[in-house]
Structure formats: C-alpha cells, structure tokens
Short mmCIF file of C-alpha atoms in Angstrom, two decimals:
data_model
loop_
_atom_site.label_atom_id
_atom_site.label_comp_id
_atom_site.label_asym_id
_atom_site.label_seq_id
_atom_site.Cartn_x
_atom_site.Cartn_y
_atom_site.Cartn_z
CA MET A 177 8.90 -40.25 3.75
CA THR A 178 5.88 -40.60 5.91
CA THR A 179 4.43 -39.15 9.12
CA ALA A 180 1.94 -41.98 9.61
CA SER A 181 3.58 -42.61 12.95
CA PRO A 182 2.22 -42.32 16.50
CA PHE A 183 5.42 -41.02 17.53
CA VAL A 184 5.13 -37.59 15.64
CA HIS A 185 3.90 -35.35 18.30
CA SER A 186 5.16 -32.04 17.20
CA TYR A 187 4.40 -30.17 13.93
CA LEU A 188 6.02 -26.84 13.44
CA PHE A 189 4.63 -24.12 11.21
CA VAL A 190 7.06 -22.03 9.02
CA PRO A 191 5.91 -19.60 6.42
CA ALA A 192 6.42 -20.55 2.80
CA ASN A 193 7.86 -17.07 1.78
CA ARG A 194 10.31 -17.07 4.55
CA PRO A 195 12.84 -19.66 3.11
CA GLU A 196 15.56 -18.51 5.39
CA ARG A 197 13.59 -20.18 8.31
CA PHE A 198 13.22 -23.56 6.81
CA SER A 199 16.48 -24.65 7.92
CA LYS A 200 15.76 -23.61 11.50
CA ALA A 201 12.45 -25.30 11.48
CA VAL A 202 14.11 -28.63 10.43
CA ALA A 203 16.86 -28.13 13.27
CA SER A 204 14.27 -27.09 15.89
CA GLY A 205 13.70 -30.89 17.17
CA ALA A 206 9.97 -30.80 15.82
CA ASN A 207 8.94 -34.18 14.64
CA ALA A 208 7.48 -32.71 11.35
CA VAL A 209 7.64 -29.27 9.62
CA ILE A 210 4.54 -27.88 7.99
CA ILE A 211 5.35 -25.24 5.09
CA ASP A 212 2.55 -23.11 5.06
CA LEU A 213 1.33 -21.59 2.01
CA GLU A 214 -2.21 -20.41 3.45
CA ASP A 215 -2.45 -18.01 6.39
CA ALA A 216 1.12 -17.09 6.93
CA VAL A 217 1.54 -15.91 3.26
CA GLY A 218 -0.15 -12.77 2.14
CA ALA A 219 -2.19 -12.84 -1.15
CA GLY A 220 0.37 -11.18 -3.06
CA ASP A 221 3.21 -13.55 -1.85
CA LYS A 222 1.69 -16.78 -2.94
CA THR A 223 3.77 -17.42 -5.96
CA ALA A 224 6.81 -16.39 -4.17
CA GLY A 225 6.00 -18.76 -1.53
CA ARG A 226 5.53 -21.80 -3.94
CA ASN A 227 8.71 -21.00 -5.62
CA SER A 228 10.57 -20.93 -2.13
CA LEU A 229 9.21 -24.10 -1.34
CA THR A 230 10.03 -25.71 -4.74
CA ASN A 231 13.80 -24.27 -4.80
CA TRP A 232 14.33 -25.32 -1.07
CA LEU A 233 13.08 -28.94 -1.81
CA ASP A 234 15.33 -29.03 -4.81
CA SER A 235 18.35 -28.23 -2.69
CA ALA A 236 21.24 -30.54 -1.32
CA GLU A 237 20.16 -29.41 2.31
CA ALA A 238 16.35 -30.47 1.94
CA ARG A 239 17.59 -33.76 0.15
CA ALA A 240 19.91 -34.47 3.33
CA ASN A 241 16.88 -33.72 5.62
CA GLN A 242 15.29 -36.61 7.63
CA VAL A 243 12.43 -34.45 9.10
CA PRO A 244 9.15 -34.97 7.39
CA ILE A 245 7.87 -31.95 5.43
CA LEU A 246 4.24 -31.37 5.07
CA VAL A 247 2.66 -28.55 3.05
CA LYS A 248 -0.32 -26.43 4.01
CA VAL A 249 -2.03 -25.55 1.00
CA ASN A 250 -4.87 -22.98 0.59
CA CYS A 251 -8.50 -24.28 0.89
CA VAL A 252 -10.32 -25.78 -1.92
CA ASN A 253 -12.30 -22.65 -2.89
CA SER A 254 -9.34 -20.18 -2.58
CA GLY A 255 -8.30 -19.79 -6.12
CA CYS A 256 -4.76 -20.76 -5.22
CA PHE A 257 -5.73 -24.39 -4.63
CA GLY A 258 -4.72 -25.94 -7.91
CA GLU A 259 -1.37 -24.08 -8.14
CA ASP A 260 -0.56 -25.36 -4.63
CA LEU A 261 -1.15 -28.89 -5.49
CA ARG A 262 1.03 -28.73 -8.56
CA VAL A 263 4.07 -27.82 -6.62
CA CYS A 264 3.31 -30.63 -4.03
CA ARG A 265 3.19 -33.53 -6.41
CA ARG A 266 6.52 -34.82 -5.40
CA PRO A 267 7.59 -37.78 -3.27
CA ASP A 268 9.68 -35.63 -0.75
CA ILE A 269 6.47 -34.21 0.48
CA ALA A 270 5.29 -36.31 3.29
CA GLY A 271 1.55 -34.93 3.30
CA ILE A 272 -0.84 -32.22 2.59
CA VAL A 273 -2.51 -30.26 5.38
CA LEU A 274 -5.83 -29.20 4.04
CA PRO A 275 -7.43 -26.14 5.85
CA LYS A 276 -10.94 -25.77 6.22
CA ALA A 277 -11.68 -29.24 5.40
CA GLU A 278 -15.44 -29.72 5.02
CA ARG A 279 -16.23 -32.55 2.47
CA ALA A 280 -14.74 -35.85 1.60
CA ASP A 281 -14.49 -34.57 -1.89
CA ASP A 282 -12.17 -31.88 -0.78
CA ILE A 283 -9.75 -34.50 0.72
CA ALA A 284 -9.93 -36.44 -2.64
CA SER A 285 -8.99 -33.38 -4.46
CA ALA A 286 -6.17 -32.62 -2.09
CA SER A 287 -4.44 -36.16 -1.98
CA ALA A 288 -2.55 -35.62 -5.20
CA GLY A 289 -1.23 -39.18 -4.36
CA ALA A 290 -0.01 -37.81 -0.73
CA PRO A 291 -1.36 -38.50 2.56
CA VAL A 292 -3.78 -35.97 3.69
CA TYR A 293 -4.25 -34.08 7.06
CA PRO A 294 -7.51 -32.39 7.29
CA LEU A 295 -7.68 -29.37 9.39
CA VAL A 296 -11.06 -29.26 11.23
CA GLU A 297 -11.65 -25.47 11.91
CA THR A 298 -15.42 -24.65 10.87
CA ALA A 299 -18.74 -25.82 12.13
CA LEU A 300 -19.46 -27.57 8.84
CA GLY A 301 -16.32 -29.41 8.75
CA PHE A 302 -17.03 -30.42 12.49
CA SER A 303 -20.61 -31.66 11.38
CA ARG A 304 -19.03 -34.03 8.93
CA ILE A 305 -15.94 -34.96 10.88
CA ALA A 306 -16.98 -38.89 10.72
CA GLU A 307 -16.93 -38.40 6.93
CA LEU A 308 -13.71 -36.70 6.83
CA ALA A 309 -12.05 -39.21 9.21
CA ARG A 310 -13.16 -42.13 6.83
CA ALA A 311 -12.15 -40.45 3.71
CA PRO A 312 -9.38 -42.16 1.75
CA ARG A 313 -5.60 -41.04 2.17
CA VAL A 314 -6.41 -39.34 5.57
CA GLN A 315 -3.67 -39.94 8.06
CA ARG A 316 -4.60 -37.92 10.92
CA LEU A 317 -7.07 -35.18 11.87
CA LEU A 318 -5.91 -31.72 13.05
CA PHE A 319 -8.24 -29.51 15.37
CA GLY A 320 -7.91 -25.83 14.42
CA ALA A 321 -9.26 -24.57 17.56
CA ILE A 322 -8.57 -20.78 16.86
CA ASP A 323 -10.61 -20.61 13.63
CA PHE A 324 -13.30 -22.93 14.88
CA LYS A 325 -14.00 -20.65 17.88
CA HIS A 326 -14.16 -17.79 15.65
CA ASP A 327 -16.54 -19.59 13.30
CA MET A 328 -18.93 -20.85 16.41
CA GLY A 329 -18.51 -17.68 18.54
CA ILE A 330 -16.87 -19.57 21.45
CA ASP A 331 -14.89 -17.66 23.97
CA GLY A 332 -12.61 -19.90 25.81
CA ASP A 333 -10.15 -22.71 25.35
CA GLU A 334 -10.94 -25.71 27.72
CA ASP A 335 -14.36 -26.72 28.94
CA GLU A 336 -15.84 -24.53 26.00
CA LEU A 337 -14.17 -26.85 23.56
CA LEU A 338 -14.41 -29.88 25.61
CA PHE A 339 -17.28 -31.63 23.57
CA PHE A 340 -15.66 -30.68 20.19
CA ARG A 341 -12.21 -31.97 21.04
CA SER A 342 -13.47 -35.29 22.39
CA GLN A 343 -15.65 -35.83 19.32
CA VAL A 344 -12.42 -35.16 17.18
CA VAL A 345 -10.78 -38.07 19.34
CA LEU A 346 -13.63 -40.17 18.93
CA ALA A 347 -14.05 -39.92 15.02
CA SER A 348 -10.50 -40.65 14.89
CA ARG A 349 -10.61 -43.66 16.91
CA ILE A 350 -13.59 -45.08 15.20
CA ALA A 351 -12.03 -44.58 11.54
CA GLY A 352 -8.74 -46.28 12.74
CA LEU A 353 -6.63 -43.22 12.58
CA LEU A 354 -3.85 -42.06 14.63
CA SER A 355 -4.80 -40.12 17.61
CA PRO A 356 -5.43 -36.26 16.34
CA VAL A 357 -3.28 -33.40 16.77
CA ASP A 358 -4.60 -30.22 18.60
CA GLY A 359 -4.24 -26.56 17.28
CA VAL A 360 -1.80 -24.08 18.26
CA THR A 361 -1.18 -21.99 21.53
CA THR A 362 -0.74 -18.36 20.37
CA GLU A 363 1.22 -17.58 23.39
CA ILE A 364 4.88 -17.84 22.25
CA ASP A 365 6.60 -16.83 25.39
CA ASP A 366 4.27 -18.12 28.03
CA LEU A 367 5.81 -21.53 28.43
CA ASP A 368 3.73 -22.45 31.28
CA LYS A 369 0.73 -21.90 29.30
CA ILE A 370 2.09 -24.02 26.41
CA ALA A 371 2.87 -26.94 28.70
CA ARG A 372 -0.71 -26.75 30.30
CA ASP A 373 -2.46 -26.72 26.91
CA ALA A 374 -0.40 -29.61 25.74
CA ALA A 375 -1.02 -31.61 28.84
CA TYR A 376 -4.65 -30.84 28.87
CA THR A 377 -5.18 -32.29 25.35
CA LYS A 378 -3.01 -35.13 26.04
CA ARG A 379 -5.54 -36.19 28.66
CA LEU A 380 -8.30 -35.77 26.28
CA GLY A 381 -6.68 -38.39 24.07
CA PHE A 382 -4.62 -36.00 21.58
CA GLY A 383 -1.49 -37.51 20.34
CA GLY A 384 0.35 -33.99 19.34
CA LYS A 385 0.08 -30.40 18.71
CA LEU A 386 0.84 -27.93 16.31
CA CYS A 387 3.46 -25.27 16.99
CA ILE A 388 3.95 -21.78 15.70
CA HIS A 389 7.51 -21.02 17.18
CA PRO A 390 10.53 -23.26 17.81
CA ASN A 391 10.24 -22.29 21.51
CA GLN A 392 7.25 -24.42 21.86
CA VAL A 393 8.86 -27.72 20.36
CA PRO A 394 10.74 -28.95 23.29
CA ILE A 395 7.60 -28.46 25.76
CA ILE A 396 5.24 -30.38 23.36
CA ASN A 397 7.78 -33.10 22.82
CA ARG A 398 8.42 -33.48 26.58
CA THR A 399 4.60 -33.55 27.06
CA PHE A 400 3.68 -36.10 24.79
CA VAL A 401 6.75 -38.53 25.17
CA PRO A 402 6.37 -40.87 28.20
CA SER A 403 7.59 -39.45 31.42
CA GLU A 404 9.93 -41.51 33.75
CA ASN A 405 6.77 -42.38 35.90
CA GLU A 406 4.87 -43.49 32.81
CA LEU A 407 7.85 -45.69 31.82
CA ARG A 408 8.28 -47.30 35.22
CA TRP A 409 4.38 -48.13 35.43
CA ALA A 410 4.58 -49.62 31.68
CA ASN A 411 7.56 -51.82 32.57
CA ARG A 412 5.80 -53.00 35.96
CA VAL A 413 2.49 -53.83 33.87
CA LEU A 414 4.33 -55.80 31.32
CA GLU A 415 6.35 -57.84 33.93
CA ALA A 416 3.03 -58.60 35.79
CA ALA A 417 1.39 -59.66 32.65
CA GLU A 418 4.40 -61.76 31.73
CA SER A 419 4.48 -63.48 34.98
CA ALA A 420 0.55 -64.26 34.98
CA ARG A 421 1.26 -66.06 31.48
CA GLY A 422 -2.16 -65.18 30.39
CA GLY A 423 -4.00 -65.41 33.75
CA ALA A 424 -5.75 -62.60 35.68
CA VAL A 425 -3.35 -60.49 37.69
CA ALA A 426 -3.60 -57.39 39.73
CA LEU A 427 -1.14 -54.49 40.00
CA ASP A 428 -1.58 -51.67 42.67
CA GLY A 429 -5.11 -53.11 43.36
CA ARG A 430 -6.25 -52.90 39.86
CA LEU A 431 -6.86 -55.72 37.35
CA ILE A 432 -4.46 -55.74 34.41
CA ASP A 433 -6.43 -56.04 31.18
CA ARG A 434 -5.54 -56.20 27.56
CA PRO A 435 -6.12 -52.56 26.85
CA MET A 436 -3.85 -51.80 29.75
CA VAL A 437 -1.18 -54.14 28.37
CA LEU A 438 -1.60 -52.49 24.79
CA THR A 439 -1.07 -48.94 26.51
CA ALA A 440 2.12 -50.19 28.21
CA GLN A 441 3.58 -51.71 25.16
CA ARG A 442 2.89 -48.39 23.23
CA ILE A 443 4.72 -46.29 25.96
CA ILE A 444 7.52 -48.65 25.97
CA GLU A 445 7.82 -48.60 22.19
CA ASP A 446 7.63 -44.81 22.14
CA ALA A 447 10.45 -44.73 24.62
CA ARG A 448 12.73 -46.81 22.70
CA ARG A 449 12.14 -44.99 19.41
CA ARG A 450 13.14 -41.77 21.23
CA ALA A 451 16.16 -43.29 22.82
CA GLY A 452 17.44 -44.10 19.25
#
C-alpha cells in the first residue's frame, strides 16, 4: 500500500497509545492516517504505543483496512528512533513520517525500505530543504509550521510564513515530488479557520494538510478536491484544446497553453477518482 498519489490530501494524526481511536481515524474519511509515536505519546508510554501499533496492525480489522497507514517515529537523536523503526519494518506500513528532518542521512536511516515523509520543522532542516527533497525514498515534504515558528521566533501564520512555505513548494517541484503537505491547524472547533488555512495553502501550491481531529477532515478534503467551478473550467479547457487539434486557441480571452491543459487534466482525473 502506498500514499504516493496526488489525490491524498488529508492526513489524520492519531496517538499510538490510543488504540481505541485507530478505527475512528480510519473511518473518518481521511485519505491517510498517521499513527504518532512522537509528540502525542509521553516518554513513559513509548513502549505501550509501539505495542498498540503492532497489535492493531496484526488484527483482522487492520488487514481489511484500505486507508494508507503511516507512522510518525521519534526523531533520529531521540533515543527511541531505533525501536520505532523496528516495529515499522512491515509491508502494511505505507510510509515513515520523520520529524525534525535535517539531513539526507537521517532520511536514509529512517527509510527501512519504506517511503519517507520528512517533516520540515526546524531552521536547520529548512536550510537543507533541497537536500532533503532530493534524498532517496522521499515521497512528499511535510511542513511543520508550529514547531518551525517556535524555532524561528515567528509570530503569525500567513505572511510571516509565506517565504518559507513557497520554498517548500519550490523544492518539491524541482525534486519532482508531489506537492507538499501543510501543517496542522490547532483550532479544532473553529471550522472557518480550518477552511481559511486550507484554502490559503492550496493557493500557495500545497496539495494537502495535516489534521489533528476528525472534524477537520471533511473541510480539508473539500478544499483540496476540485470544486464544481474548477471542474467546469477544466472540461471547457479540454474541449477547446481538442477542437483546436494542437493549434492555438483562446478561452475567455486567455491563450490555452500546455500547462493549462495539464492542470485541467489533473483536475478531471482527481474528480473521477473521487467519484469512484
């Protein structure tokens, strides 16, 4: 199972030491679930978290599950990294989320044969973002905005992080990765805030967002899945391009070029996949 798809938009975190929440997470509608062994699990509960993860993955319920499961391990220098990787060496884990990714060597250590999703959340990691993006087995960059702001002493979520988010998008594109995934919105009940945050990062070129509560999942899915207006536009672009048979053609006063056609094709493909 793999999450290396442009149609994975919502990634829902669930603490590894709360196995009673695993089924709810899988049923939430999230495109992928991240079982968290790091921030969400206290130092004294790491072993219990690993055991809960292993027991659930061995269950009939997990074997029947079709939602990609990723695991967020502890960082390389945490003292827990090796134990975390040992329980992740199995084919039913779709990827490793590596927090505080700062070196390509860290990614190589984390892969264990699985795709890696580096979480860029420190100044040092950001300074090496091109190196991280080009490292083998990297599937997608994740931007940990909350920890990054703390590390940088930044106060603010939009203009204050515009440069950094844009560089994450640029590094992903140059490395040939899928569009990156933005960090969590901490407000669980403020659905308008979640919608604004998701729409903002989509405009910047992000392809998805991390979630910390099932309430956030439907909003994020709606935001990153093509709207009816986008779908109508894409169909019109493809119809006009087809009628031109390779020649120049304009639509609504704008020349239709190859990037526009490719964008329209991606929108149609995404909508068709969602329709089943």
